Structure formats: C-alpha cells, structure tokens
Short mmCIF file of C-alpha atoms in Angstrom, two decimals:
data_model
loop_
_atom_site.label_atom_id
_atom_site.label_comp_id
_atom_site.label_asym_id
_atom_site.label_seq_id
_atom_site.Cartn_x
_atom_site.Cartn_y
_atom_site.Cartn_z
CA MET A 1 -2.66 1.44 -27.35
CA SER A 2 -1.95 1.58 -30.96
CA LYS A 3 0.03 -0.71 -33.37
CA GLU A 4 3.32 1.83 -33.48
CA ASP A 5 3.47 1.92 -29.69
CA ARG A 6 3.54 -1.91 -29.56
CA LYS A 7 6.10 -2.05 -32.05
CA VAL A 8 8.63 0.24 -29.63
CA ILE A 9 7.69 -2.60 -26.84
CA ALA A 10 8.65 -5.25 -28.89
CA ALA A 11 11.74 -4.03 -30.03
CA ALA A 12 12.61 -3.09 -26.13
CA LEU A 13 11.37 -6.70 -25.26
CA ALA A 14 14.49 -8.05 -27.62
CA ALA A 15 16.61 -5.80 -26.00
CA PHE A 16 15.44 -7.45 -22.77
CA ILE A 17 16.17 -10.84 -24.53
CA LEU A 18 19.70 -9.65 -25.65
CA ALA A 19 20.06 -8.38 -21.70
CA GLY A 20 18.53 -11.64 -20.75
CA LEU A 21 21.42 -13.99 -22.49
CA SER A 22 24.08 -11.70 -21.29
CA GLY A 23 22.96 -12.28 -17.62
CA VAL A 24 23.20 -15.98 -18.46
CA PHE A 25 26.57 -15.34 -19.63
CA PHE A 26 27.76 -13.26 -16.31
CA ARG A 27 26.41 -16.44 -14.47
CA TRP A 28 28.27 -18.97 -16.60
CA GLY A 29 31.36 -16.87 -15.77
CA MET A 30 30.79 -17.02 -11.95
CA ASN A 31 30.61 -20.73 -12.22
CA GLY A 32 33.80 -20.85 -13.79
CA GLY A 33 32.79 -20.77 -17.53
CA TRP A 34 34.83 -19.14 -20.37
CA LEU A 35 34.57 -15.44 -20.67
CA ALA A 36 36.41 -14.85 -23.77
CA GLY A 37 38.56 -12.34 -21.68
CA LEU A 38 35.75 -10.10 -20.92
CA SER A 39 35.45 -8.81 -17.43
CA LEU A 40 32.69 -9.96 -14.99
CA GLY A 41 32.00 -6.72 -13.98
CA ASN A 42 31.64 -5.32 -17.34
CA ILE A 43 29.53 -8.06 -18.48
CA ARG A 44 27.52 -6.79 -15.44
CA HIS A 45 27.12 -3.51 -16.36
CA ALA A 46 26.14 -4.47 -19.86
CA HIS A 47 23.59 -6.34 -18.40
CA SER A 48 22.14 -4.24 -16.23
CA HIS A 49 22.00 -1.24 -18.37
CA LEU A 50 20.50 -2.33 -21.41
CA MET A 51 18.05 -3.66 -19.31
CA TYR A 52 17.49 -0.40 -17.79
CA PHE A 53 18.02 2.05 -21.27
CA SER A 54 16.63 -0.43 -23.70
CA TRP A 55 13.85 -2.08 -22.27
CA ALA A 56 12.49 -0.43 -19.32
CA VAL A 57 12.90 3.28 -20.24
CA PRO A 58 11.26 3.10 -24.03
CA SER A 59 8.45 0.75 -22.51
CA LEU A 60 7.64 3.00 -19.86
CA PHE A 61 7.63 6.36 -22.23
CA VAL A 62 4.96 4.76 -24.56
CA LEU A 63 2.96 3.19 -21.72
CA LEU A 64 2.65 6.77 -19.68
CA ILE A 65 1.94 8.73 -22.94
CA PRO A 66 0.49 6.29 -25.42
CA ASN A 67 -0.07 7.50 -29.07
CA ASP A 68 2.11 10.58 -28.85
CA LEU A 69 4.67 10.99 -32.07
CA ILE A 70 7.31 12.97 -30.03
CA VAL A 71 7.27 10.57 -27.05
CA ARG A 72 7.52 7.43 -29.85
CA ARG A 73 10.76 9.08 -31.26
CA CYS A 74 12.27 9.54 -27.82
CA ALA A 75 11.21 5.97 -26.90
CA TRP A 76 13.32 4.48 -30.42
CA ALA A 77 16.29 7.11 -29.82
CA ALA A 78 16.31 5.79 -26.08
CA TRP A 79 16.30 2.17 -27.51
CA LEU A 80 18.93 2.73 -30.11
CA THR A 81 21.50 4.52 -27.53
CA GLY A 82 21.07 1.51 -25.06
CA LEU A 83 21.84 -0.81 -27.56
CA LEU A 84 24.84 1.12 -28.73
CA ALA A 85 26.20 1.60 -25.28
CA TRP A 86 25.79 -2.39 -24.84
CA PRO A 87 29.06 -3.35 -26.35
CA LEU A 88 30.70 -0.39 -24.92
CA PHE A 89 29.83 -1.35 -21.29
CA LEU A 90 30.87 -4.73 -22.31
CA PHE A 91 34.02 -4.38 -23.45
CA TYR A 92 35.17 -0.92 -21.37
CA GLY A 93 32.68 -0.93 -18.68
CA TYR A 94 33.48 2.42 -16.79
CA THR A 95 37.02 2.28 -17.95
CA ALA A 96 38.39 4.85 -20.34
CA GLY A 97 39.43 4.09 -23.59
CA THR A 98 42.03 5.69 -26.14
CA PHE A 99 40.26 6.95 -29.69
CA GLY A 100 43.10 8.49 -31.69
CA PRO A 101 44.15 11.83 -29.74
CA VAL A 102 40.95 11.45 -27.22
CA THR A 103 41.12 9.15 -24.00
CA MET A 104 37.64 9.01 -22.30
CA PRO A 105 35.07 6.24 -21.17
CA PRO A 106 32.97 5.39 -24.22
CA ALA A 107 30.01 3.95 -22.08
CA VAL A 108 29.96 6.76 -20.04
CA ALA A 109 29.93 9.35 -22.83
CA ILE A 110 26.88 7.55 -24.68
CA SER A 111 25.15 7.48 -21.45
CA GLY A 112 25.16 10.96 -21.27
CA LEU A 113 23.36 10.79 -24.44
CA VAL A 114 20.63 8.84 -23.36
CA MET A 115 20.21 11.67 -20.53
CA LEU A 116 19.54 14.13 -23.08
CA ILE A 117 16.80 11.89 -24.66
CA TRP A 118 15.18 11.51 -21.18
CA TYR A 119 14.81 15.21 -21.02
CA GLY A 120 13.04 15.12 -24.37
CA PHE A 121 10.42 12.84 -22.89
CA VAL A 122 10.31 15.12 -19.48
CA TRP A 123 9.76 18.06 -22.06
CA ARG A 124 6.83 16.51 -23.62
CA TRP A 125 5.23 15.15 -20.63
CA ILE A 126 5.51 19.07 -19.06
CA GLN A 127 3.75 20.05 -22.22
CA LEU A 128 0.73 17.81 -21.74
CA ARG A 129 0.48 18.41 -18.02
CA LYS A 130 -1.57 15.16 -17.19
CA PRO A 131 -3.17 15.19 -13.76
CA ASP A 132 -1.25 12.12 -12.28
CA PRO A 133 0.82 12.77 -9.40
CA LEU A 134 2.51 9.14 -9.19
CA ALA A 135 3.56 9.64 -12.84
CA TRP A 136 4.64 13.16 -12.10
CA ALA A 137 6.89 11.69 -9.18
CA ALA A 138 8.39 9.27 -11.37
CA VAL A 139 9.35 11.76 -13.84
CA ILE A 140 10.53 14.08 -11.09
CA PHE A 141 12.86 11.53 -10.17
CA LEU A 142 14.05 10.39 -13.56
CA VAL A 143 15.43 13.91 -13.88
CA ALA A 144 17.18 13.47 -10.48
CA SER A 145 18.84 10.70 -11.26
CA SER A 146 20.07 11.94 -14.30
CA ILE A 147 21.52 14.74 -11.86
CA GLY A 148 23.41 12.01 -10.01
CA ALA A 149 24.84 10.95 -13.00
CA TRP A 150 26.42 14.05 -14.44
CA GLY A 151 27.65 14.49 -10.78
CA ILE A 152 29.57 11.43 -11.22
CA SER A 153 31.25 12.88 -14.15
CA ALA A 154 31.94 16.30 -12.48
CA VAL A 155 33.56 14.68 -9.32
CA ALA A 156 37.04 14.50 -11.05
CA PRO A 157 37.09 17.66 -12.71
CA LEU A 158 35.69 19.47 -9.30
CA GLY A 159 38.56 18.10 -7.59
CA LEU A 160 36.12 16.18 -5.03
CA LYS A 161 38.67 13.41 -3.53
CA ASN A 162 36.48 12.21 -1.07
CA PRO A 163 34.81 8.60 -2.32
CA VAL A 164 31.60 9.67 -0.04
CA TRP A 165 31.05 12.39 -3.35
CA VAL A 166 31.42 9.43 -5.90
CA GLU A 167 29.33 6.83 -4.02
CA SER A 168 26.82 9.45 -3.35
CA PHE A 169 26.23 10.46 -6.98
CA LYS A 170 26.33 7.07 -7.99
CA HIS A 171 23.56 5.44 -5.97
CA MET A 172 21.87 8.85 -6.17
CA PHE A 173 21.79 7.84 -9.98
CA LEU A 174 20.80 4.27 -9.37
CA SER A 175 18.31 4.58 -6.61
CA TYR A 176 16.20 7.38 -7.87
CA PHE A 177 15.96 5.40 -11.20
CA THR A 178 15.30 2.20 -10.08
CA GLU A 179 13.14 3.32 -6.60
CA GLY A 180 12.00 6.33 -8.28
CA TRP A 181 11.46 6.50 -12.04
CA LEU A 182 10.92 2.50 -12.37
CA THR A 183 9.00 1.50 -9.15
CA LEU A 184 6.68 4.79 -9.27
CA GLY A 185 6.44 4.55 -13.26
CA CYS A 186 4.91 0.96 -12.69
CA LEU A 187 3.04 2.14 -9.63
CA ALA A 188 1.24 4.90 -12.00
CA LEU A 189 0.66 2.31 -14.35
CA LEU A 190 -1.13 -0.06 -12.02
CA VAL A 191 -3.26 3.01 -10.32
CA ARG A 192 -4.61 4.11 -14.10
CA ARG A 193 -5.51 0.26 -14.46
CA PHE A 194 -6.64 0.03 -11.34
CA PRO A 195 -8.01 3.33 -9.97
CA LEU A 196 -7.78 3.90 -6.29
CA PRO A 197 -10.41 6.45 -4.71
CA PRO A 198 -8.76 9.76 -4.03
CA SER A 199 -8.47 10.11 -0.51
CA ARG A 200 -6.65 11.81 2.44
CA LEU A 201 -4.92 8.68 3.31
CA PHE A 202 -3.74 7.92 -0.31
CA SER A 203 -2.15 11.48 -0.38
CA ILE A 204 -0.41 10.97 2.86
CA ALA A 205 0.96 7.32 1.75
CA LEU A 206 2.01 9.16 -1.74
CA ALA A 207 4.18 11.80 0.50
CA LEU A 208 5.29 8.93 2.76
CA LEU A 209 6.69 7.35 -0.40
CA GLY A 210 8.14 10.02 -2.12
CA ALA A 211 10.13 11.13 1.10
CA GLY A 212 11.30 7.55 1.40
CA VAL A 213 12.42 7.28 -2.15
CA ALA A 214 13.73 11.16 -2.01
CA THR A 215 16.78 9.64 0.26
CA ALA A 216 16.78 6.10 -0.42
CA PHE A 217 20.20 6.40 -2.18
CA LEU A 218 21.74 6.32 1.44
CA PHE A 219 20.44 2.83 2.11
CA ALA A 220 22.28 1.63 -1.28
CA MET A 221 25.56 3.13 -0.27
CA PRO A 222 28.19 0.63 1.54
CA SER A 223 27.99 1.22 5.55
CA ASN A 224 31.71 2.00 5.99
CA ILE A 225 31.47 5.33 5.00
CA LEU A 226 28.27 6.35 6.53
CA SER A 227 27.98 7.41 10.43
CA PRO A 228 25.46 5.63 12.58
CA ALA A 229 23.23 8.84 12.69
CA ILE A 230 23.03 8.64 8.69
CA GLN A 231 22.33 4.86 8.78
CA TRP A 232 19.75 5.14 10.93
CA TYR A 233 18.45 8.09 8.91
CA ALA A 234 18.42 5.69 6.03
CA ARG A 235 16.79 3.12 7.52
CA LEU A 236 14.01 5.46 8.77
CA ALA A 237 13.88 6.57 5.09
CA ALA A 238 13.46 2.69 3.62
CA VAL A 239 10.48 2.08 6.38
CA LEU A 240 8.56 5.20 5.16
CA SER A 241 8.85 4.16 1.72
CA GLY A 242 7.83 0.91 2.67
CA VAL A 243 4.67 1.95 4.78
CA GLY A 244 3.69 4.20 1.37
CA LEU A 245 4.09 1.61 -0.99
CA GLY A 246 2.79 -0.75 0.76
CA TRP A 247 -0.55 1.36 1.51
CA ILE A 248 -1.30 1.57 -2.45
CA ALA A 249 -0.29 -1.85 -3.19
CA VAL A 250 -3.08 -3.26 -0.57
CA GLY A 251 -5.40 -1.01 -2.67
CA LEU A 252 -4.18 -2.20 -5.90
CA TRP A 253 -4.44 -5.93 -4.58
CA LYS A 254 -8.24 -5.48 -3.46
CA GLN A 255 -9.08 -4.31 -7.12
CA SER A 256 -7.02 -6.52 -9.25
CA SER A 257 -7.27 -10.16 -10.34
CA GLY A 258 -5.50 -12.81 -12.28
CA TRP A 259 -2.04 -12.28 -13.51
CA TRP A 260 -2.37 -8.32 -12.61
CA ARG A 261 -1.70 -9.63 -8.84
CA LEU A 262 1.76 -10.56 -9.74
CA PRO A 263 3.21 -6.87 -10.26
CA VAL A 264 1.12 -5.83 -7.18
CA GLY A 265 2.36 -8.71 -5.43
CA ALA A 266 6.25 -7.94 -6.19
CA LEU A 267 5.30 -4.45 -4.90
CA LEU A 268 3.54 -5.72 -1.44
CA THR A 269 6.74 -8.16 -0.97
CA LYS A 270 9.24 -5.04 -1.57
CA SER A 271 7.19 -2.63 0.85
CA PHE A 272 7.37 -5.75 3.51
CA ALA A 273 11.14 -6.40 2.95
CA LEU A 274 11.87 -2.39 3.26
CA VAL A 275 9.39 -2.14 6.26
CA VAL A 276 11.16 -5.43 8.28
CA LEU A 277 14.69 -5.39 6.87
CA GLY A 278 14.96 -1.64 6.99
CA PRO A 279 15.49 -1.43 10.45
CA TRP A 280 17.05 -4.68 10.92
CA PRO A 281 20.08 -4.00 12.89
CA THR A 282 22.36 -6.60 11.49
CA ILE A 283 21.29 -6.28 7.67
CA TRP A 284 22.38 -3.72 5.34
CA TRP A 285 21.26 -5.12 2.03
CA ALA A 286 24.16 -2.86 -0.09
CA ASP A 287 26.79 -4.66 1.70
CA HIS A 288 25.80 -7.92 0.22
CA HIS A 289 26.30 -8.37 -3.56
CA GLN A 290 23.86 -11.32 -3.62
CA ASP A 291 20.81 -9.22 -1.68
CA ARG A 292 21.42 -6.33 -4.23
CA ILE A 293 20.96 -8.99 -7.01
CA LEU A 294 17.87 -10.35 -5.32
CA PHE A 295 16.09 -7.11 -5.04
CA LEU A 296 16.93 -5.76 -8.16
CA HIS A 297 15.21 -8.88 -10.01
CA LEU A 298 12.45 -8.70 -7.80
CA LEU A 299 11.62 -5.33 -9.34
CA LEU A 300 12.89 -5.77 -12.96
CA LEU A 301 11.27 -9.13 -13.41
CA GLY A 302 8.37 -9.13 -10.90
CA ILE A 303 7.41 -5.21 -11.07
CA VAL A 304 8.68 -3.72 -14.05
CA SER A 305 8.83 -6.24 -16.93
CA SER A 306 5.17 -8.03 -15.72
CA THR A 307 3.75 -4.66 -15.74
CA ILE A 308 4.59 -3.39 -18.80
CA LEU A 309 3.89 -6.85 -20.66
CA LEU A 310 0.24 -6.93 -18.57
CA MET A 311 -0.19 -3.63 -20.32
CA ALA A 312 0.88 -4.21 -23.77
CA LEU A 313 -0.88 -7.53 -24.08
CA ALA A 314 -4.12 -5.79 -22.72
CA ASP A 315 -6.33 -8.53 -21.62
CA ASP A 316 -5.12 -11.52 -23.36
CA HIS A 317 -1.91 -12.69 -21.48
CA ARG A 318 -1.92 -15.97 -22.17
CA VAL A 319 1.29 -15.91 -24.18
CA ALA A 320 2.82 -14.59 -21.00
CA ARG A 321 2.24 -17.07 -19.02
CA PRO A 322 5.34 -18.79 -19.40
CA PHE A 323 7.30 -15.38 -18.87
CA PHE A 324 5.55 -14.81 -15.43
CA TYR A 325 6.04 -18.30 -14.09
CA ALA A 326 9.74 -18.33 -15.19
CA SER A 327 10.11 -14.92 -13.63
CA ILE A 328 8.72 -16.30 -10.13
CA VAL A 329 10.87 -19.09 -10.39
CA LEU A 330 14.10 -17.41 -10.70
CA ILE A 331 13.28 -14.82 -8.18
CA LEU A 332 12.51 -17.46 -5.61
CA MET A 333 15.87 -19.40 -6.43
CA LEU A 334 17.74 -16.37 -5.56
CA ILE A 335 16.09 -16.31 -2.25
CA PRO A 336 18.63 -18.89 -0.57
CA VAL A 337 21.66 -17.35 -1.67
CA SER A 338 20.50 -13.98 0.20
CA THR A 339 21.09 -12.98 3.76
CA VAL A 340 17.47 -13.52 4.14
CA TRP A 341 17.74 -17.21 3.80
CA VAL A 342 21.19 -18.44 3.34
CA PHE A 343 22.15 -22.22 3.18
CA PRO A 344 26.04 -22.56 2.76
CA SER A 345 25.92 -26.12 2.32
CA VAL A 346 23.99 -26.20 -1.05
CA MET A 347 25.79 -23.18 -2.51
CA ALA A 348 27.94 -25.07 -4.80
CA LEU A 349 24.69 -27.03 -6.40
CA TRP A 350 22.61 -23.82 -6.29
CA MET A 351 24.51 -21.28 -7.97
CA PRO A 352 25.09 -23.32 -11.25
CA ALA A 353 21.24 -24.24 -10.97
CA ILE A 354 20.46 -20.30 -10.82
CA GLY A 355 22.38 -19.98 -13.83
CA LEU A 356 20.82 -22.66 -16.07
CA PHE A 357 17.26 -21.28 -14.81
CA SER A 358 17.89 -17.93 -15.50
CA VAL A 359 17.75 -18.60 -19.58
CA LEU A 360 14.25 -19.44 -18.63
CA PRO A 361 12.77 -16.14 -18.64
CA VAL A 362 14.82 -15.29 -21.94
CA LEU A 363 13.29 -17.98 -23.82
CA ALA A 364 9.76 -17.33 -22.44
CA ALA A 365 10.08 -13.74 -24.07
CA VAL A 366 10.51 -14.80 -27.75
CA PRO A 367 7.09 -15.74 -28.29
CA VAL A 368 5.82 -12.57 -26.39
CA CYS A 369 7.78 -10.57 -28.75
CA MET A 370 6.70 -12.12 -31.77
CA ARG A 371 3.08 -11.60 -30.79
CA LEU A 372 3.55 -8.13 -30.23
CA LEU A 373 4.88 -7.71 -33.46
CA ARG A 374 1.54 -9.63 -35.13
CA THR A 375 -1.04 -7.59 -33.29
#
C-alpha cells in the first residue's frame, strides 16, 4: 500500500474517532445526560452515517483498488462529503429545513452527492475488470444500495402512500450496504490475504451468500408489515446467507492466525447467528433495537474496522492491539442487553457501563491514526 493510500485511511480513521465520539454522546443521552437540545435519533443518524460514509467507504475504496489516483480522489471526495453530512444529520436528521426559498432535507440532499461519488468508484472498477468474484459482488450491492436510497426520495413524488414502500427502500439501502458492500468487501480483502483454493464448493458458497444477501433487506424490516409467508422467506434467506458466509469463513480460519482471526471470528459469529437465529420462531431481530445495535457493532468493529486496520498496518499490528481488545469488550458488553441473553435486573447498571466503555475504541484509535500518518 502506498503512503498516499495510508493517508486516506488515516483521515478515515479520524472520521471514525468523530463518529465514535458521537456514539459516546448518544449513550450519554440514553442514560439521561444533557443533549444540548439535540435529538437522540439525529445523533444516532449522524454517528452511523459518518461511520459508513467517511470511515468504511473511503477505506474500502483504496484497499480494493490500491495505488490508483482516480480511486484515491473518489475516496477523498467520499470522506469530505461524509464529514459535511455529519452536522446536517446531527441537527436535521432526515427532516426538512428551510434555506431561503427552498425547503428540503439537507442531509438527504448531500447523501445523494455521496451516491454520485460511489458511481465514480464503480466506473473505475468496471474499467479495471479485476477477476475477483467477491469484490464484484460487493460492488454490485453498493450500486443496489444506492438504488434503495434513490427509491426513498422517489416515494413521495410517485404518490406511493403504502408504508411498505418506504420501509422496503430504506432497508434495501441499509441491508445492501451493510450485508452486501461492507461484509462482502471485507470478505474479499480477507480472501485476497488468505487465498482459498478455487473449487465447486466455494462457488456454491458464494452463490448461497449472494442469494441470501439479495433478499436480506426483508429480514431487516418490521415484522408487522410483512405477511407470514414473506417472513419465512426472509428467514430462509438469512440461513442461506449464513451457510455461504460460514463456509468461506471456516476456510479463512484454517489459513489465518494471530489478530487476523478477529475479523474471521466475527464473520463466523455472524454466520452462526444467521443460521441459528434466522429461523428461530420467536426472534425477529429487526423488531428489537438492542439486537440491531449488537449486530451493527459486530459488523463495524469486529469485521469492518479490524479488517481495514489489519490490511493498512501490514504485518505490524502491535499499535492496534488496544483497539482490538476494546472492540471485543464493547461487543461482548452489548450481548446482555439483547434478546440473545437478557438480564433485566442489571440493566440499570449495565447501560451506563456500556456508555463508559464505548469510549475505549475511540481512545485506542488515536495512536493507530498517528502511526498511519507517520508511515
């Protein structure tokens, strides 16, 4: 990796720190802290979108296509646009604001600019025609997620009043971005680092994973707007995705060692949850906020952030060890407040503790950022 690419990831990690501090502020508000008149929902949107747009996206751009000037410019543009969107989500969320004669949701408008930057990366990827099926799948789902985002904007002008349309487009955007682009993009990087021998089983696993991710957005929608038949179809998609992901992750586990097993272990945990909890009749994880929080932190800390840092730091991971330990601790602390394992009697103490410990990955990211800037 070139020094210029490392600068992109260092800047993206600085955005991670800001996003992490937003998450700490959100936890502070959940525990009764002063929010300076800001909405908890808006703080959550600012936290998650900055993590997506300015941390994960630019980093994956330069890791999937390293040492490329066009891609690096797309990464910088995505990073800057995500930063510009952060205060808009913080103050407006998805609501409209009045700017002179114009009334519009400013955060949504600038998010549209982010999509155009994504298309610049996709265009470059198509030009290069890299023979990487997992990365191709990730790029395809990045485009598909943007279609979901455009669909949200089109619901009102098209007069689609059924709330199912809004939920479908919203979760198409979120699920294709997280389950498709982020998960498959990181999986592609790990397979590059630890190549799996080509086989028919690998092709089957990839097909199962792709088929599952393609309909994963259904499992992320509220259960009360889906028919029982669609719910069971969504559960089947979760199982297919989990089986495909698990097969590839097992192969990676056998070949990897050391801290590389952190993202691989997180992928295995994710695949296990999809296979076991997907068909569980009494669990529909989208209906429970804390379950979504657990799965998102498993993805963003356990899979995405650890993969990016391991790739960026090459074989010298000592500076990132505190970050890895802090990420593991925070993920584990979220389990007792999910439906996976609930202890209502300790909630009053446990939630403030989560808020306190959520600052650890943020603090641990600072020396990693400094190291990336120096190398």
